[in-house]
Each structure stands twice: as C-alpha cells, then as structure tokens.
C-alpha cells in the first residue's frame, strides 16, 4: 500500500490536486470534509452535529472524524493505498491514523505539505464561495477562523510527521499543472 497525506491550510488546493493524484496513482480519496458534507446532505445525526460546527469554521470532534475514517478504511481493505485529504487535522487524529494503519501492517508513507500564504488563501476561499455553495466559504470571518484553527491545531500535525522524516513541502502557488508535477516527483521518489 502507498498511503499519502495531502496537507495544507484551507484553500491551499488539496481538493484540486487530490483529483489528479488519485487518477494517476490509483489511490482511494478520503476527504473528511467531503464525508462530513455527505452526512449533512443525508441529514444523519452525525451530519446534524457537524453542520453548525462547520458553519462556524471550527473543527469537528476528533472521535467523530476518526470513526468515519475507520469505517471507510475497513470497507476498502483491498485499496492500493489511501490519499488522506483534510485529515489528520490534530495530533490526536494523526496518532489514531497511525494506529489504524499499524493494525493492518501499514503506515503513512509520505505527507506532502502545500505552502500558500494567508492573504492568497482568503482570496481563493472567498472566490470559491461565490460558486461552491459552501456556507463556510462565504464569510470572511469564518474563512479567517478556519485559518486560525489550522495555525493553532493543525500545523502541529506536520511537526508530528517531520520527526519521522515523512514531510515534503511544496509551493502551492503557480499553475495547477506545475504544482501537480512537483507533487508527482515527490510521490515517485518515495514509492
Ligand atoms: P477546507 O480545507 O477548505 O477548510 P474541508 O472540506 O477539508 O475544507 O473542511 C471543511 C470543514 O469540515 C472544516 O472547517 C471542519 O469544520 C470540518 N473538518 C473537515 N475535516 C476535519 C477533520 N479532520 N477534523 C475536524 N474537522 C474537520
């Protein structure tokens, strides 16, 4: 298996690059944001719990997202590898992920961290809000709160994987193809 974490702040291009990565490298895309939005659309109790939290730009509780990831991984044991997008977002989530993989004799092979500065992120997210239909992309205060959550709780996840030498940083500004080329080089040098 090849297990990749695509890491970076909201608006850094994880969703866009994920689509290209899964197509080329045959990985199963696991986006906790997409999974949560699917629960909201389906009107499940989990979705109801997550909705108001997400609309404020806060993080959903660790046990909720870890449970979702556990379920999808258990259903897809024959996957060639997973692409984790938007997960793990806290050190507790990272530890839980390592444990889940370890139970199956697997590990995180690589974290690719996309670097984009804050003003560019805010610009991209508000721009996406014009068409995405995502309530959390429409309000500048919520957008900035999400970036604050990232700085306060999520950047530590990169430090966590850095201690194992698993992090590759890639500039997330430039053309989609240019960034994807650099991601591809990183993946291929770790396969
Ligand atoms: P973005 O990276 O643009 O913020 P996502 O779709 O990854 O978009 O996440 C949207 C929201 O979903 C987050 O602001 C958060 O409320 C929730 N969420 C997604 N993934 C996680 C996670 N791993 N842990 C906690 N909350 C999450």
XYZ file of C-alpha atoms and ligand atoms in Angstrom:
218
model
C 0.000 0.000 0.000
C 1.043 3.608 -0.529
C -0.588 5.968 1.978
C -0.286 9.667 1.323
C -1.430 12.643 3.379
C -2.039 15.782 1.368
C -1.622 18.552 3.905
C -2.083 22.304 3.874
C -4.356 25.119 5.041
C -7.931 25.606 3.789
C -7.738 26.881 0.216
C -4.253 25.537 -0.468
C -5.512 23.388 -3.356
C -5.792 19.983 -1.667
C -9.113 19.155 -3.340
C -7.925 20.125 -6.828
C -4.636 18.245 -6.549
C -6.319 15.231 -4.908
C -8.431 14.606 -8.016
C -5.316 14.499 -10.167
C -3.311 12.379 -7.720
C -5.946 9.654 -7.308
C -6.388 9.393 -11.082
C -2.673 8.997 -11.766
C -1.588 6.898 -8.781
C -4.743 4.840 -8.213
C -5.292 5.816 -4.592
C -8.602 5.922 -2.761
C -9.542 9.511 -1.910
C -10.520 10.042 1.705
C -11.606 13.628 2.330
C -13.114 14.165 5.781
C -14.664 17.452 4.576
C -16.460 15.608 1.739
C -17.503 12.778 4.073
C -18.916 15.298 6.562
C -20.771 17.230 3.848
C -22.278 13.925 2.625
C -23.545 13.264 6.160
C -25.069 16.765 6.253
C -26.807 16.237 2.893
C -28.153 12.882 4.051
C -29.474 14.517 7.247
C -27.887 11.921 9.554
C -27.437 12.616 13.305
C -23.693 12.912 12.669
C -24.379 15.436 9.904
C -26.637 17.451 12.187
C -23.917 17.567 14.839
C -21.248 18.577 12.325
C -23.255 21.227 10.450
C -23.249 24.042 12.999
C -19.609 23.379 13.914
C -18.505 23.567 10.275
C -20.535 26.706 9.619
C -18.564 28.409 12.400
C -15.269 27.229 10.919
C -14.410 25.106 13.949
C -13.052 21.573 13.938
C -15.455 18.659 14.327
C -14.590 16.485 17.391
C -11.745 14.009 16.862
C -13.821 10.929 17.739
C -16.359 11.785 15.014
C -13.821 12.086 12.185
C -11.715 9.157 13.403
C -14.855 6.976 13.432
C -15.669 7.984 9.837
C -12.125 7.246 8.642
C -12.124 3.906 10.445
C -15.370 2.892 8.684
C -14.180 3.819 5.192
C -10.810 2.124 5.671
C -12.496 -1.041 6.959
C -14.720 -1.172 3.833
C -11.742 -0.700 1.498
C -9.127 -3.098 2.772
C -8.121 -4.085 -0.766
C -7.307 -0.490 -1.847
C -3.823 0.064 -3.309
C -3.425 2.983 -0.962
C -5.257 5.963 0.503
C -4.977 9.663 -0.137
C -5.941 11.478 3.059
C -7.202 14.993 2.354
C -8.150 17.283 5.259
C -7.214 14.554 7.731
C -5.460 14.305 10.166
C -6.092 17.832 11.436
C -4.965 17.333 15.044
C -2.134 15.343 16.607
C -4.751 13.066 18.243
C -6.129 12.292 14.749
C -2.604 11.595 13.475
C -1.932 9.160 16.317
C -5.264 7.429 15.697
C -4.494 7.142 11.977
C -1.058 5.644 12.639
C -2.679 3.124 14.981
C -5.386 2.154 12.451
C -2.792 1.637 9.725
C -0.490 -0.282 12.048
C -3.267 -2.748 12.879
C -3.190 -3.706 9.202
C 0.590 -3.769 8.921
C 0.564 -0.450 7.058
C 1.890 3.080 7.676
C 1.809 6.648 6.379
C 4.405 6.678 3.592
C 4.508 10.411 2.875
C 2.992 13.755 3.804
C 3.018 16.432 1.117
C 2.546 19.861 2.657
C 1.318 22.656 0.363
C 2.580 26.125 1.256
C 0.380 29.145 0.476
C 0.353 32.486 2.315
C -2.680 33.637 4.258
C -3.867 36.536 2.076
C -3.833 34.291 -1.009
C -5.850 31.678 0.933
C -8.510 34.200 1.968
C -8.778 35.451 -1.616
C -9.156 31.922 -3.029
C -11.705 30.782 -0.428
C -13.961 33.839 -0.803
C -13.724 33.435 -4.556
C -14.684 29.749 -4.263
C -17.595 30.844 -2.027
C -19.144 32.669 -4.983
C -19.792 29.330 -6.720
C -19.169 26.418 -4.311
C -22.412 26.657 -2.352
C -20.345 26.060 0.800
C -21.564 28.334 3.603
C -18.117 28.280 5.249
C -16.569 29.856 2.127
C -18.914 32.860 2.019
C -17.990 34.805 5.110
C -14.556 36.354 5.627
C -14.742 35.994 9.400
C -15.397 32.237 9.104
C -12.651 31.867 6.474
C -10.149 33.580 8.773
C -11.326 31.487 11.718
C -10.629 28.301 9.732
C -7.099 29.507 9.017
C -6.694 30.304 12.729
C -7.845 26.770 13.643
C -5.277 25.468 11.148
C -2.476 27.555 12.686
C -3.464 26.669 16.263
C -4.283 22.971 15.975
C -3.286 21.563 12.613
C 0.255 22.779 11.886
C 1.410 20.538 14.780
C 0.449 17.545 12.616
C 3.242 18.435 10.162
C 5.716 18.645 13.067
C 4.492 15.239 14.228
C 5.323 13.618 10.854
C 8.525 15.660 10.474
C 10.024 13.782 13.431
C 9.735 10.634 11.287
C 11.199 12.394 8.222
C 7.979 11.935 6.247
C 7.218 15.513 5.158
C 7.875 17.079 1.778
C 6.989 20.771 1.386
C 5.754 22.001 -1.974
C 4.921 25.552 -3.040
C 1.156 25.733 -3.635
C 1.276 28.867 -5.800
C 1.685 28.564 -9.558
C -0.256 26.698 -12.221
C -2.220 23.561 -11.269
C -0.032 21.509 -13.651
C 3.213 22.901 -12.293
C 2.206 22.086 -8.706
C 0.999 18.623 -9.768
C 4.351 17.959 -11.474
C 6.177 18.727 -8.239
C 3.768 16.525 -6.268
C 4.352 13.698 -8.759
C 8.124 13.963 -8.372
C 7.766 13.782 -4.610
C 5.469 10.723 -4.762
C 7.703 8.906 -7.237
C 10.797 9.478 -5.131
C 9.058 7.879 -2.143
C 7.375 4.900 -3.822
P -11.084 23.297 3.874
O -9.771 22.556 3.935
O -11.222 24.164 2.669
O -11.423 24.010 5.160
P -12.592 20.820 4.226
O -13.655 20.335 3.343
O -11.373 19.977 4.393
O -12.237 22.256 3.668
O -13.170 21.073 5.695
C -14.361 21.824 5.929
C -14.718 21.779 7.428
O -15.001 20.402 7.798
C -13.626 22.194 8.403
O -13.606 23.598 8.586
C -14.045 21.441 9.668
O -15.131 22.065 10.319
C -14.556 20.132 9.125
N -13.500 19.080 9.049
C -13.014 18.510 7.905
N -12.066 17.604 8.191
C -11.920 17.623 9.545
C -11.084 16.933 10.458
N -10.181 16.033 10.032
N -11.201 17.207 11.787
C -12.099 18.089 12.229
N -12.918 18.783 11.430
C -12.843 18.558 10.101
